[in-house]
Each structure stands twice: as C-alpha cells, then as structure tokens.
C-alpha cells in the first residue's frame, strides 16, 4: 500500500528557524506529483544544529563501540519495520522503479550490520613494537579518537543508501554526524534521521540539515571533517574550502566506468551484466557501466544480443510493492538534458542509435539507448552521462581495450569479462581505477570488507568498506608510556662528555652496518 506520509522535517536544531523560512518542494520526477517539502535551512540553523550535535558527542563516544552498536541496531530494526514507508519515499521522490528503490534497504541492512559487528575491533587500541635502543623502556600504542563532528553531504541518486554508506561508520567511530542530503531527494533520509531522534531513544548525535548548495556550504563551515559524495565540480570546491579550513575531506566523485568484453567471455552473462550495470537506477550510479569495449571477434554478436536484451526491459514508475518495472525516471530535468546532449553530440559526430534515443513524452523518462560507431571524441565516451546510455566500441585487442579504458579523466571502477581468470587479473590490474570487477559490474561497491574509492578525478580517499570505513572518522593518537619508572633519560640534561660518548658508541654499535664499522673502525 502506498503511503501518503511525506513532508518530513528534520527535528534537531530547528529552534533557530526564521518565521519566513523558505521550503523546498519535492516532486516525483516520474509523475510530476508533489511528494513533500523540507525547509531550506539557513547557515544560522545549520550552526545551531551543529552545536546541539557537538554537545552530545562526548557522551556518545563514552558509550564505547558496543553501546553505540546497540543504538545503530535499534535504528536498523526501526528502518526494516518501517521499510514500506521509507522505501515509499525513496520510490516517489526519485521516481524510481520499486525494484530499484528496494535495493536501498539492502545497503542499510548490510552496512549497519557490518560496522556494528566489527566497529569495536576496528577501533581497538593497536600495540606497536619499539624501534631502536633508545626506546627500550617504552610501551607504544595507537589510540583512535573520533572527530567530534563529521559532515556527510550526498547527491540524489540513492536518497537512503548514499548517506547509509557513510553515516554508520562515522557513528560507530564515536563522532556526531551532521548530514545534508540532496535538495532533490531529501525526504527518506530526513525521515530516518527523525526516527533516530524520536523513535528509538538514541542520543541526539545525528542531525539532518536540509537545503541546497548554501546549506551544504554552511555544513562545511560547521564540521571537523567532511565526507562528500557528488559531482567532481562540487567536490573540487569543497576540497578547496576544506583545505582553507584545514579539515580533512574525503571525496567520492563522478565516474565513467569502462566494461571490457574479451573474445573468450561468456556473452550471455556479459550482456546481462551490461544491461544491469549500465541501466540499474536508469544509469544514475557513479559506478554504472558507461562505455563498453568489445573485442572484434565477438563484437557483432554482443551488440546483437545487447539490443535484444535491452528491448525486454520495462521502464516505468510501478506501484509501490509491485516490482512491475525494471527501471524508472531520471531524477532531474538537468540530468535528462545531459543524456539528450550526449546522444545528440554522438549522432552529430557519426554514431548510430540501435535502440532508444528519444525521451518519453511524459515524465522524466529516457529509454535505454544503445549507441554504436562511437569514439573518444564524443561526450558520451569522455564525460559522465549518469543516464541509461550504453555506447559500445569495437577494439582490436586487449591492449587497445586497456589503453582506451585508461583514456579518461575518471578512475572510479570498471569490469573485465573473460573466461580466463589469469587474463582477467592481467587486464584488470592495468586499469587505472579504484575498483575492478571480473565478470561482474558494480559489485565492488557491495563488498563491504573492501575499500570503495575513486582514483584520478573520481575522488580522494576511500569512502567506506573495511576497517578504514570507521577509522577515517578518527584521529590517531600516538600513545607512549614508560614500562619501568626511571629517574632520568640518557638524552636529558645535563649533557656530559661521558654520556655523549656512550650514546655515540651505542648508535654505532646498533645502527651501522658491517662489523668493522660497528666496532669503530672505518673500512678502507
Ligand atoms: P552535486 O555535486 O551537484 O551535489 C551533491 C551534494 O552537494 C548535494 O547535496 C548538493 O546540495 C551539495 N552541494 C552543492 N554545492 C555545494 C557546495 N558548494 N558546498 C557544499 N555542498 C554543496 O551532485 P548531484 O548532481 O547531486 O549528483 C550527481 C553526481 O554525484 C554525479 O557526478 C555522480 O557521479 C556523483 N556521485 C558519485 C558517487 C560516488 O560514490 N563516487 C555516488 C553517487 C553520485
């Protein structure tokens, strides 16, 4: 049953709200219907929210990993118990198919469970052995203390999952978290933050600021560390401001992932992988298959099967719970315009459309489109499309495929399709990307023990996955203590001739190489 609850407003930090505050309307891009609205929060409101969150952080940190995990798991239970309501918001605010919307719940379940279970281990103090004789009496440890307030800013393509990839790690680290979802799709996230603050009796360490770029800028000013996911352009601006403020910024940006189909690939699987990897969420995934290179011997057969498979897909905005459409609408008019531009540019430069190629008359729908006769002069190959385009290029050899795949400003992920594991490793490791999938597409993002991050213009740092997904929200404290209490140290005052000579002898004996030199003789 479709829910009509919407118009969710964040709860924490709204006390500074001006009486004439503007609202941002949220519209279903598939149908044009109003879904809800959120406040366009001012810098003063963001600042007030940040202060509330900071005030609660120390107590949150003091709960320890197990105490924090308990609240995260309560939150997860609430989300699953209310998943029809929450996914209903995702479904409508993004104009997705119900199936595409439902996958976001899987990210909530997997990421929260992963970090709730392992956070304690990842945050445990680390012992280090001493190095050098001068440290013989030392006990060395690395302690991890969270940044007090972490900011998480996300785009519109996965209203729930984008925040969910970052927030559990930051909360498990012991930080308070100030989130800002996209102004295009803020409702589902604002609702789960409301649940954290009102439904599960959790400490008030998670806040949601709503608004567009100005609100995002205010978040950067308020936090001690920023995790940003979005376009390369915005990421660069945020990186610059973070550098000016001397706060760390972890940036997950755009992508242009290449799929390489070698002549020995299982074509049935490769075609289905191309279709899911390129068209899931109407192609609006940073790690979507954005360009396909196929070795000449199997090119014609691959393209033939790809067009047939694309023809079987159902596009639409099905009813909640129906699973009656495969992929849905584009989230914004601007994004749809980029797709139209990439097709027009390709056609003008000699490409051919084999299927699709023209937007629907109603709703922001663009059909899955296969383009051939494409080359590296075209925007559909060089720029991020973030839409349901599958441009396919014939290549002579695996060497040519590698060179073309690497001829990109982006380096997020990619895939190689082959029946030879050795060939897969050989080709895959030469692709300049932060993630690589052999005989699969996009799946590296869902392998939570592995780091997810982009190279080149696709980002700085790793977003989540493995121990670093929690540790990145902490600062390392080099913690040194004395094993045996001594009255003095060799290198402390007063300096004397005898101590100086002794230190030099010990250094020569333990720090140089070759027995003659150790004994004080300079080898001739
Ligand atoms: P965007 O960069 O326009 O906006 C992202 C977020 O930043 C939004 O919440 C926006 O309000 C906020 N923002 C805008 N200007 C800001 C500023 N000056 N300071 C602070 N915050 C600001 O991106 P988008 O159009 O929402 O999303 C599409 C882009 O996101 C694509 O390029 C896509 O590749 C990228 N993306 C990357 C990943 C990844 O993991 N690498 C995942 C999803 C999307």
Coordinates of C-alpha atoms and ligand atoms in Angstrom, one line a residue:
X1 CA 0.0 0.0 0.0
X2 CA 1.4 3.4 -0.9
X3 CA 1.8 5.7 2.0
X4 CA 0.9 9.3 1.8
X5 CA 3.0 10.4 4.7
X6 CA 5.6 12.8 3.5
X7 CA 6.6 16.5 4.2
X8 CA 9.1 15.3 6.7
X9 CA 11.1 18.0 8.5
X10 CA 14.2 17.4 10.5
X11 CA 13.7 17.6 14.2
X12 CA 17.0 18.6 15.7
X13 CA 18.3 22.2 15.6
X14 CA 15.2 23.8 14.2
X15 CA 14.9 26.3 17.1
X16 CA 16.8 29.0 15.2
X17 CA 14.3 28.7 12.3
X18 CA 13.2 32.1 11.0
X19 CA 9.5 32.8 10.8
X20 CA 9.6 33.3 7.0
X21 CA 11.7 30.3 6.2
X22 CA 11.6 29.0 2.6
X23 CA 10.5 25.5 1.8
X24 CA 12.0 23.2 -0.9
X25 CA 9.2 21.3 -2.7
X26 CA 10.0 17.7 -3.6
X27 CA 8.3 16.4 -6.8
X28 CA 8.1 12.9 -8.2
X29 CA 10.0 13.1 -11.5
X30 CA 8.1 10.3 -13.0
X31 CA 4.6 11.7 -12.4
X32 CA 5.1 15.3 -11.5
X33 CA 3.1 14.8 -8.3
X34 CA 4.1 16.7 -5.1
X35 CA 5.8 14.3 -2.6
X36 CA 6.6 16.7 0.2
X37 CA 8.7 19.6 1.3
X38 CA 11.7 20.4 3.5
X39 CA 12.9 23.6 5.0
X40 CA 15.6 25.4 3.1
X41 CA 17.8 25.8 6.2
X42 CA 20.0 28.9 6.7
X43 CA 23.6 29.0 7.9
X44 CA 22.4 30.0 11.3
X45 CA 20.2 27.0 11.6
X46 CA 22.9 24.7 10.5
X47 CA 25.2 26.2 13.0
X48 CA 22.6 25.8 15.8
X49 CA 22.2 22.1 14.8
X50 CA 25.9 21.6 14.8
X51 CA 26.2 22.9 18.3
X52 CA 23.4 20.6 19.5
X53 CA 25.2 17.6 18.0
X54 CA 28.6 18.6 19.4
X55 CA 27.1 18.9 22.9
X56 CA 26.0 15.3 22.8
X57 CA 29.2 13.8 21.2
X58 CA 31.3 13.1 24.3
X59 CA 28.6 11.1 25.9
X60 CA 28.1 9.2 22.7
X61 CA 31.8 8.4 22.5
X62 CA 31.8 7.3 26.1
X63 CA 29.2 4.6 25.3
X64 CA 32.0 2.7 23.6
X65 CA 31.6 0.6 20.4
X66 CA 29.2 -1.9 22.0
X67 CA 26.9 0.8 23.4
X68 CA 26.9 2.7 20.1
X69 CA 26.3 -0.5 18.1
X70 CA 23.2 -1.1 20.2
X71 CA 21.6 2.1 19.1
X72 CA 22.6 1.5 15.5
X73 CA 20.9 -1.9 15.5
X74 CA 17.8 -0.4 17.1
X75 CA 17.8 2.1 14.3
X76 CA 18.2 -0.7 11.7
X77 CA 15.3 -2.6 13.2
X78 CA 13.1 0.6 13.0
X79 CA 14.1 1.1 9.4
X80 CA 13.2 -2.5 8.4
X81 CA 10.0 -2.4 10.4
X82 CA 9.0 0.8 8.6
X83 CA 10.6 -0.1 5.2
X84 CA 7.4 0.2 3.2
X85 CA 7.0 3.8 4.4
X86 CA 10.7 4.7 4.0
X87 CA 11.2 3.0 0.6
X88 CA 7.9 4.6 -0.5
X89 CA 9.5 8.0 0.0
X90 CA 12.6 6.8 -2.0
X91 CA 10.4 5.4 -4.7
X92 CA 8.4 8.6 -5.2
X93 CA 11.0 11.4 -4.5
X94 CA 13.4 9.8 -7.0
X95 CA 10.8 8.4 -9.5
X96 CA 12.5 5.0 -9.4
X97 CA 11.0 1.6 -10.1
X98 CA 10.0 -0.2 -6.9
X99 CA 12.7 -2.8 -7.5
X100 CA 15.5 -0.1 -7.8
X101 CA 14.1 1.6 -4.7
X102 CA 14.1 -1.6 -2.7
X103 CA 17.8 -2.3 -3.1
X104 CA 18.5 0.7 -0.9
X105 CA 17.2 -1.3 2.1
X106 CA 19.8 -3.9 1.5
X107 CA 22.5 -1.2 1.8
X108 CA 21.0 -0.1 5.2
X109 CA 21.0 -3.7 6.5
X110 CA 24.4 -4.7 5.3
X111 CA 26.4 -1.5 6.2
X112 CA 24.9 -1.1 9.7
X113 CA 25.4 -4.8 10.5
X114 CA 28.9 -4.8 9.1
X115 CA 30.1 -1.8 11.2
X116 CA 28.0 -2.6 14.3
X117 CA 29.6 -6.1 14.4
X118 CA 33.2 -5.1 13.6
X119 CA 33.5 -1.5 14.8
X120 CA 34.9 -2.4 18.2
X121 CA 37.7 -4.5 16.5
X122 CA 38.5 -1.7 14.0
X123 CA 38.7 0.9 16.8
X124 CA 40.6 -1.2 19.3
X125 CA 43.9 0.3 20.6
X126 CA 46.8 -1.1 18.5
X127 CA 50.1 -2.1 20.0
X128 CA 53.3 -1.4 18.2
X129 CA 56.8 -2.9 18.9
X130 CA 59.5 -0.4 19.7
X131 CA 62.2 0.5 17.3
X132 CA 65.8 1.3 18.3
X133 CA 67.6 1.0 21.6
X134 CA 66.7 4.5 22.9
X135 CA 63.1 3.3 23.1
X136 CA 63.8 0.1 25.1
X137 CA 61.7 1.3 28.0
X138 CA 58.7 2.4 26.0
X139 CA 55.2 1.0 25.6
X140 CA 53.7 2.1 22.3
X141 CA 50.1 2.2 21.3
X142 CA 47.9 3.9 18.7
X143 CA 44.6 5.2 20.1
X144 CA 41.8 6.4 17.9
X145 CA 39.6 9.3 18.9
X146 CA 36.8 10.5 16.7
X147 CA 36.5 13.9 15.0
X148 CA 33.8 15.5 17.2
X149 CA 31.5 16.5 14.3
X150 CA 31.6 14.9 10.9
X151 CA 29.6 16.3 7.9
X152 CA 28.2 14.0 5.3
X153 CA 26.9 15.6 2.1
X154 CA 25.3 13.4 -0.6
X155 CA 23.7 13.5 -4.1
X156 CA 20.2 12.5 -5.2
X157 CA 20.7 9.1 -6.9
X158 CA 20.2 6.9 -3.8
X159 CA 18.3 9.0 -1.2
X160 CA 18.8 6.5 1.6
X161 CA 21.8 4.4 0.5
X162 CA 24.1 7.3 -0.2
X163 CA 24.0 8.5 3.4
X164 CA 23.9 5.0 4.7
X165 CA 27.3 4.2 3.2
X166 CA 28.9 6.8 5.3
X167 CA 26.9 7.5 8.5
X168 CA 27.1 4.1 10.3
X169 CA 30.9 4.2 10.1
X170 CA 31.1 7.7 11.5
X171 CA 28.6 7.0 14.3
X172 CA 30.4 3.8 15.2
X173 CA 33.7 5.8 15.3
X174 CA 32.1 7.9 18.1
X175 CA 31.5 11.1 16.1
X176 CA 28.4 13.2 16.0
X177 CA 27.2 13.4 12.4
X178 CA 25.7 16.4 10.6
X179 CA 24.2 15.2 7.3
X180 CA 22.9 17.0 4.3
X181 CA 21.0 15.0 1.7
X182 CA 20.4 16.4 -1.8
X183 CA 17.7 19.0 -2.0
X184 CA 16.3 16.9 -4.9
X185 CA 15.6 13.8 -2.7
X186 CA 15.8 14.7 1.0
X187 CA 12.6 13.0 2.3
X188 CA 13.6 9.4 3.0
X189 CA 16.8 10.4 4.7
X190 CA 15.2 13.2 6.8
X191 CA 12.6 10.6 7.9
X192 CA 15.2 8.1 9.1
X193 CA 17.1 10.8 11.0
X194 CA 13.8 11.8 12.6
X195 CA 13.4 8.2 13.6
X196 CA 16.9 8.2 15.2
X197 CA 15.9 11.2 17.2
X198 CA 12.3 10.4 18.1
X199 CA 11.6 6.7 17.8
X200 CA 14.4 4.7 19.2
X201 CA 15.6 6.7 22.2
X202 CA 19.1 7.3 20.8
X203 CA 21.4 10.1 21.9
X204 CA 20.9 13.2 19.7
X205 CA 24.1 12.8 17.7
X206 CA 22.6 12.5 14.3
X207 CA 21.2 15.6 12.5
X208 CA 19.8 16.4 9.1
X209 CA 20.2 19.8 7.5
X210 CA 18.0 20.3 4.5
X211 CA 18.7 22.7 1.7
X212 CA 20.8 23.2 -1.4
X213 CA 24.3 24.4 -2.0
X214 CA 24.2 27.2 0.5
X215 CA 23.2 24.8 3.3
X216 CA 25.9 22.5 2.1
X217 CA 28.4 25.3 2.4
X218 CA 27.3 26.0 5.9
X219 CA 27.8 22.3 6.8
X220 CA 31.4 22.6 5.6
X221 CA 31.9 25.6 7.9
X222 CA 30.5 23.8 10.9
X223 CA 32.2 20.4 10.9
X224 CA 35.7 19.0 11.8
X225 CA 35.8 16.5 8.9
X226 CA 33.8 16.2 5.7
X227 CA 32.7 13.2 3.7
X228 CA 31.3 14.3 0.3
X229 CA 29.7 12.4 -2.5
X230 CA 28.6 14.2 -5.6
X231 CA 29.9 15.8 -8.8
X232 CA 33.6 16.4 -9.4
X233 CA 32.9 20.1 -9.8
X234 CA 31.3 20.5 -6.3
X235 CA 33.8 18.1 -4.8
X236 CA 36.7 20.3 -6.0
X237 CA 35.0 23.4 -4.5
X238 CA 34.5 21.5 -1.2
X239 CA 38.1 20.3 -1.3
X240 CA 39.4 23.8 -1.7
X241 CA 37.3 25.1 1.2
X242 CA 38.3 22.2 3.4
X243 CA 41.9 22.9 2.7
X244 CA 41.4 26.5 3.7
X245 CA 39.8 25.4 6.9
X246 CA 42.5 22.7 7.4
X247 CA 39.9 20.0 7.9
X248 CA 40.2 16.6 6.1
X249 CA 37.9 16.0 3.2
X250 CA 37.1 12.5 1.8
X251 CA 35.6 13.0 -1.7
X252 CA 33.7 10.4 -3.8
X253 CA 33.1 12.0 -7.2
X254 CA 32.0 11.1 -10.7
X255 CA 32.9 8.1 -12.8
X256 CA 33.0 6.8 -16.4
X257 CA 33.4 3.1 -15.8
X258 CA 34.6 1.0 -18.7
X259 CA 33.4 -2.5 -19.4
X260 CA 35.9 -4.7 -21.4
X261 CA 34.4 -7.7 -23.1
X262 CA 37.2 -10.0 -24.2
X263 CA 36.7 -12.6 -27.0
X264 CA 36.6 -15.5 -24.6
X265 CA 33.8 -14.0 -22.4
X266 CA 30.5 -15.8 -21.6
X267 CA 28.4 -13.5 -23.8
X268 CA 25.1 -14.3 -22.1
X269 CA 26.5 -13.2 -18.8
X270 CA 28.3 -10.2 -20.2
X271 CA 25.2 -8.9 -22.0
X272 CA 23.1 -9.3 -18.8
X273 CA 25.8 -7.6 -16.8
X274 CA 26.0 -4.7 -19.2
X275 CA 22.3 -4.2 -19.0
X276 CA 22.1 -4.3 -15.2
X277 CA 25.4 -2.5 -14.7
X278 CA 24.5 0.2 -17.2
X279 CA 20.8 0.7 -16.6
X280 CA 20.2 -0.1 -12.9
X281 CA 18.6 3.1 -11.4
X282 CA 18.2 4.4 -15.0
X283 CA 22.0 4.6 -15.2
X284 CA 22.2 7.1 -12.4
X285 CA 25.0 5.3 -10.5
X286 CA 28.5 6.6 -10.1
X287 CA 29.8 3.1 -10.8
X288 CA 27.4 2.4 -13.7
X289 CA 28.8 0.8 -16.9
X290 CA 29.2 4.0 -19.0
X291 CA 31.2 2.7 -22.0
X292 CA 31.7 -0.8 -23.4
X293 CA 34.8 -2.1 -25.3
X294 CA 34.3 -5.4 -27.1
X295 CA 37.0 -7.4 -28.8
X296 CA 36.4 -7.6 -32.6
X297 CA 35.7 -11.4 -32.8
X298 CA 32.6 -11.2 -30.6
X299 CA 31.5 -7.6 -31.2
X300 CA 28.7 -8.2 -33.7
X301 CA 27.2 -11.0 -31.6
X302 CA 27.5 -8.9 -28.4
X303 CA 25.8 -5.9 -29.9
X304 CA 23.0 -8.1 -31.4
X305 CA 22.3 -9.7 -28.0
X306 CA 22.6 -6.4 -26.1
X307 CA 19.9 -4.8 -28.3
X308 CA 17.6 -7.8 -27.8
X309 CA 18.1 -7.8 -24.0
X310 CA 17.5 -4.0 -23.7
X311 CA 14.3 -4.5 -25.7
X312 CA 13.0 -6.8 -23.0
X313 CA 13.3 -4.3 -20.2
X314 CA 10.3 -2.5 -18.7
X315 CA 10.7 1.2 -17.9
X316 CA 8.2 2.9 -15.7
X317 CA 7.2 4.0 -12.2
X318 CA 5.3 1.0 -11.0
X319 CA 3.1 1.0 -7.9
X320 CA 4.7 0.6 -4.5
X321 CA 5.4 -3.1 -3.9
X322 CA 4.6 -4.2 -7.5
X323 CA 8.1 -5.0 -9.0
X324 CA 6.4 -4.4 -12.3
X325 CA 9.0 -2.1 -13.9
X326 CA 12.8 -2.6 -14.2
X327 CA 14.0 0.9 -14.2
X328 CA 12.4 4.3 -13.7
X329 CA 12.7 8.0 -14.5
X330 CA 15.7 10.4 -14.5
X331 CA 15.7 12.3 -11.2
X332 CA 16.1 15.8 -12.6
X333 CA 15.4 17.8 -15.8
X334 CA 19.1 18.8 -15.8
X335 CA 20.2 15.2 -15.8
X336 CA 17.9 14.3 -18.6
X337 CA 19.2 17.2 -20.6
X338 CA 22.8 15.8 -20.2
X339 CA 21.7 12.5 -21.6
X340 CA 19.9 14.2 -24.5
X341 CA 23.0 16.2 -25.2
X342 CA 25.3 13.1 -25.1
X343 CA 23.1 11.4 -27.7
X344 CA 22.9 14.4 -29.9
X345 CA 26.6 15.0 -29.8
X346 CA 27.3 11.4 -30.6
X347 CA 24.9 11.4 -33.6
X348 CA 26.4 14.6 -34.9
X349 CA 29.8 13.0 -34.8
X350 CA 28.8 9.9 -36.7
X351 CA 27.4 7.5 -34.1
X352 CA 24.2 5.4 -34.6
X353 CA 21.4 4.6 -32.2
X354 CA 20.3 1.0 -32.3
X355 CA 17.5 1.3 -29.8
X356 CA 16.1 4.2 -27.7
X357 CA 17.5 7.6 -28.3
X358 CA 14.4 9.8 -27.6
X359 CA 12.9 10.9 -24.3
X360 CA 9.4 9.9 -23.4
X361 CA 6.6 12.5 -23.9
X362 CA 5.5 12.5 -20.2
X363 CA 7.6 12.2 -17.1
X364 CA 11.4 12.5 -16.9
X365 CA 11.8 9.1 -18.7
X366 CA 14.7 8.4 -21.1
X367 CA 14.7 4.9 -22.6
X368 CA 17.7 2.6 -22.5
X369 CA 19.8 3.5 -25.5
X370 CA 22.4 1.5 -27.3
X371 CA 24.9 3.6 -29.3
X372 CA 27.5 2.2 -31.8
X373 CA 30.1 3.7 -34.0
X374 CA 31.2 5.8 -31.1
X375 CA 34.7 7.1 -30.5
X376 CA 36.8 9.1 -28.0
X377 CA 35.9 12.4 -29.5
X378 CA 32.4 12.1 -28.2
X379 CA 30.9 13.4 -24.9
X380 CA 29.1 10.0 -24.3
X381 CA 32.6 8.4 -24.0
X382 CA 34.6 11.2 -22.4
X383 CA 32.1 12.9 -19.9
X384 CA 30.0 11.2 -17.2
X385 CA 26.5 10.6 -18.6
X386 CA 24.8 9.4 -15.5
X387 CA 21.9 8.0 -17.5
X388 CA 20.7 5.0 -19.5
X389 CA 23.2 5.0 -22.4
X390 CA 25.2 2.1 -23.5
X391 CA 27.9 3.2 -26.0
X392 CA 29.7 0.2 -27.5
X393 CA 33.1 0.3 -29.3
X394 CA 34.8 -2.4 -31.2
X395 CA 38.5 -3.0 -30.2
X396 CA 41.2 -4.9 -32.0
X397 CA 42.9 -6.4 -28.9
X398 CA 43.1 -6.4 -25.1
X399 CA 45.9 -3.8 -25.3
X400 CA 43.7 -1.4 -27.2
X401 CA 40.9 -2.0 -24.7
X402 CA 43.2 -1.2 -21.8
X403 CA 44.5 1.9 -23.5
X404 CA 41.0 3.2 -24.2
X405 CA 39.7 2.3 -20.8
X406 CA 42.5 4.4 -19.3
X407 CA 42.0 7.3 -21.6
X408 CA 39.7 9.0 -19.2
X409 CA 39.9 11.7 -16.5
X410 CA 37.9 9.4 -14.2
X411 CA 39.0 6.3 -12.3
X412 CA 36.2 5.0 -10.2
X413 CA 35.7 1.3 -11.1
X414 CA 35.4 -0.9 -14.1
X415 CA 35.0 -4.5 -15.3
X416 CA 36.6 -7.1 -17.4
X417 CA 34.7 -10.1 -18.9
X418 CA 36.6 -13.2 -19.8
X419 CA 36.5 -17.0 -19.1
X420 CA 40.2 -16.9 -18.2
X421 CA 40.9 -15.9 -14.6
X422 CA 44.6 -15.2 -15.4
X423 CA 43.5 -12.9 -18.3
X424 CA 41.0 -11.2 -16.0
X425 CA 43.7 -10.4 -13.4
X426 CA 46.2 -9.4 -16.1
X427 CA 43.9 -6.9 -17.8
X428 CA 42.0 -5.8 -14.6
X429 CA 45.1 -4.7 -12.7
X430 CA 46.2 -2.4 -15.5
X431 CA 43.0 -0.4 -15.4
X432 CA 43.5 2.9 -13.5
X433 CA 40.5 2.7 -11.2
X434 CA 39.8 2.3 -7.5
X435 CA 37.6 -0.7 -8.1
X436 CA 37.7 -3.6 -10.5
X437 CA 35.2 -6.4 -11.2
X438 CA 35.9 -9.5 -13.1
X439 CA 32.8 -10.9 -14.8
X440 CA 30.5 -8.6 -12.9
X441 CA 29.5 -5.0 -12.8
X442 CA 29.3 -2.5 -9.9
X443 CA 29.6 -5.4 -7.4
X444 CA 32.8 -4.0 -5.8
X445 CA 30.6 -1.4 -4.1
X446 CA 28.7 -4.1 -2.2
X447 CA 31.7 -6.0 -0.9
X448 CA 31.7 -4.2 2.4
X449 CA 35.1 -5.6 3.6
X450 CA 36.8 -3.9 0.6
X451 CA 37.6 -0.2 0.3
X452 CA 35.4 1.8 -2.1
X453 CA 37.1 4.8 -3.6
X454 CA 38.0 6.6 -6.8
X455 CA 41.3 7.4 -8.5
X456 CA 42.1 10.4 -10.7
X457 CA 39.2 12.9 -10.9
X458 CA 36.9 10.3 -9.3
X459 CA 37.9 11.2 -5.8
X460 CA 40.3 11.4 -2.9
X461 CA 40.4 8.9 -0.1
X462 CA 38.2 5.9 0.4
X463 CA 34.6 6.3 1.1
X464 CA 33.7 3.2 3.1
X465 CA 34.4 -0.5 3.4
X466 CA 36.7 -2.4 5.7
X467 CA 38.4 -1.0 8.8
X468 CA 39.1 2.3 7.1
X469 CA 35.3 2.9 6.9
X470 CA 35.4 3.6 10.6
X471 CA 39.0 4.7 11.2
X472 CA 38.8 7.5 8.7
X473 CA 36.4 9.3 11.1
X474 CA 39.0 9.2 13.9
X475 CA 42.3 10.8 14.6
X476 CA 45.3 8.6 15.6
X477 CA 46.8 9.4 18.9
X478 CA 50.4 8.1 19.3
X479 CA 50.3 7.0 22.9
X480 CA 53.6 6.4 24.6
X481 CA 54.1 5.3 28.2
X482 CA 57.1 4.1 30.3
X483 CA 57.5 0.4 31.2
X484 CA 59.8 1.0 34.2
X485 CA 59.8 4.3 36.0
X486 CA 63.3 5.8 35.7
X487 CA 64.7 9.0 37.3
X488 CA 66.3 10.3 34.2
X489 CA 66.9 9.6 30.5
X490 CA 70.1 9.3 28.7
X491 CA 69.5 12.3 26.4
X492 CA 68.0 14.6 29.0
X493 CA 70.0 17.4 30.6
X494 CA 72.7 17.8 31.8
X495 CA 74.8 16.8 28.8
X496 CA 78.2 15.4 29.7
X497 CA 81.2 14.1 27.8
X498 CA 80.7 10.6 29.2
X499 CA 77.0 10.4 28.2
X500 CA 77.7 11.8 24.8
X501 CA 80.5 9.3 24.1
X502 CA 78.3 6.4 25.3
X503 CA 75.3 7.4 23.1
X504 CA 77.6 7.6 20.1
X505 CA 79.1 4.2 20.8
X506 CA 75.7 2.6 21.2
X507 CA 74.4 4.3 18.0
X508 CA 77.5 3.0 16.1
X509 CA 77.1 -0.5 17.5
X510 CA 73.3 -0.9 16.9
X511 CA 72.7 1.4 14.0
X512 CA 75.5 0.9 11.5
X513 CA 76.2 -1.9 9.1
X514 CA 79.3 -4.1 8.7
X515 CA 81.2 -5.5 11.8
X516 CA 84.3 -3.3 11.3
X517 CA 82.3 -0.1 11.3
X518 CA 80.3 -1.3 14.3
X519 CA 83.4 -1.7 16.3
X520 CA 84.5 1.8 15.4
X521 CA 86.9 1.2 12.5
X522 CA 86.1 2.9 9.2
X523 CA 86.6 0.3 6.5
X524 CA 89.2 1.3 3.9
Ligands
LIG1 P1 26.2 17.8 -6.8 O1 27.7 17.8 -6.7 O2 25.6 18.8 -7.6 O3 25.5 17.8 -5.4 C1 25.9 16.9 -4.3 C2 25.5 17.5 -3.0 O4 26.3 18.6 -2.7 C3 24.1 18.0 -2.9 O5 23.6 17.6 -1.6 C4 24.2 19.5 -3.0 O6 23.2 20.2 -2.4 C5 25.5 19.7 -2.3 N1 26.3 20.9 -2.7 C6 26.2 21.6 -3.9 N2 27.1 22.6 -3.9 C7 27.7 22.6 -2.7 C8 28.7 23.4 -2.1 N3 29.3 24.4 -2.7 N4 29.1 23.1 -0.8 C9 28.6 22.1 -0.2 N5 27.6 21.3 -0.7 C10 27.2 21.5 -1.9 O7 25.9 16.3 -7.4 P2 24.5 15.7 -7.8 O8 24.0 16.4 -9.1 O9 23.5 15.8 -6.6 O10 24.8 14.2 -8.0 C11 25.3 13.7 -9.2 C12 26.8 13.5 -9.1 O11 27.2 12.7 -8.0 C13 27.4 12.7 -10.3 O12 28.5 13.4 -10.8 C14 27.8 11.4 -9.7 O13 28.9 10.7 -10.3 C15 28.2 11.7 -8.3 N6 28.1 10.5 -7.5 C16 29.2 10.0 -7.1 C17 29.2 8.8 -6.3 C18 30.4 8.1 -5.8 O14 30.4 7.3 -4.9 N7 31.6 8.3 -6.4 C19 27.9 8.3 -5.9 C20 26.8 8.9 -6.4 C21 26.9 10.1 -7.1

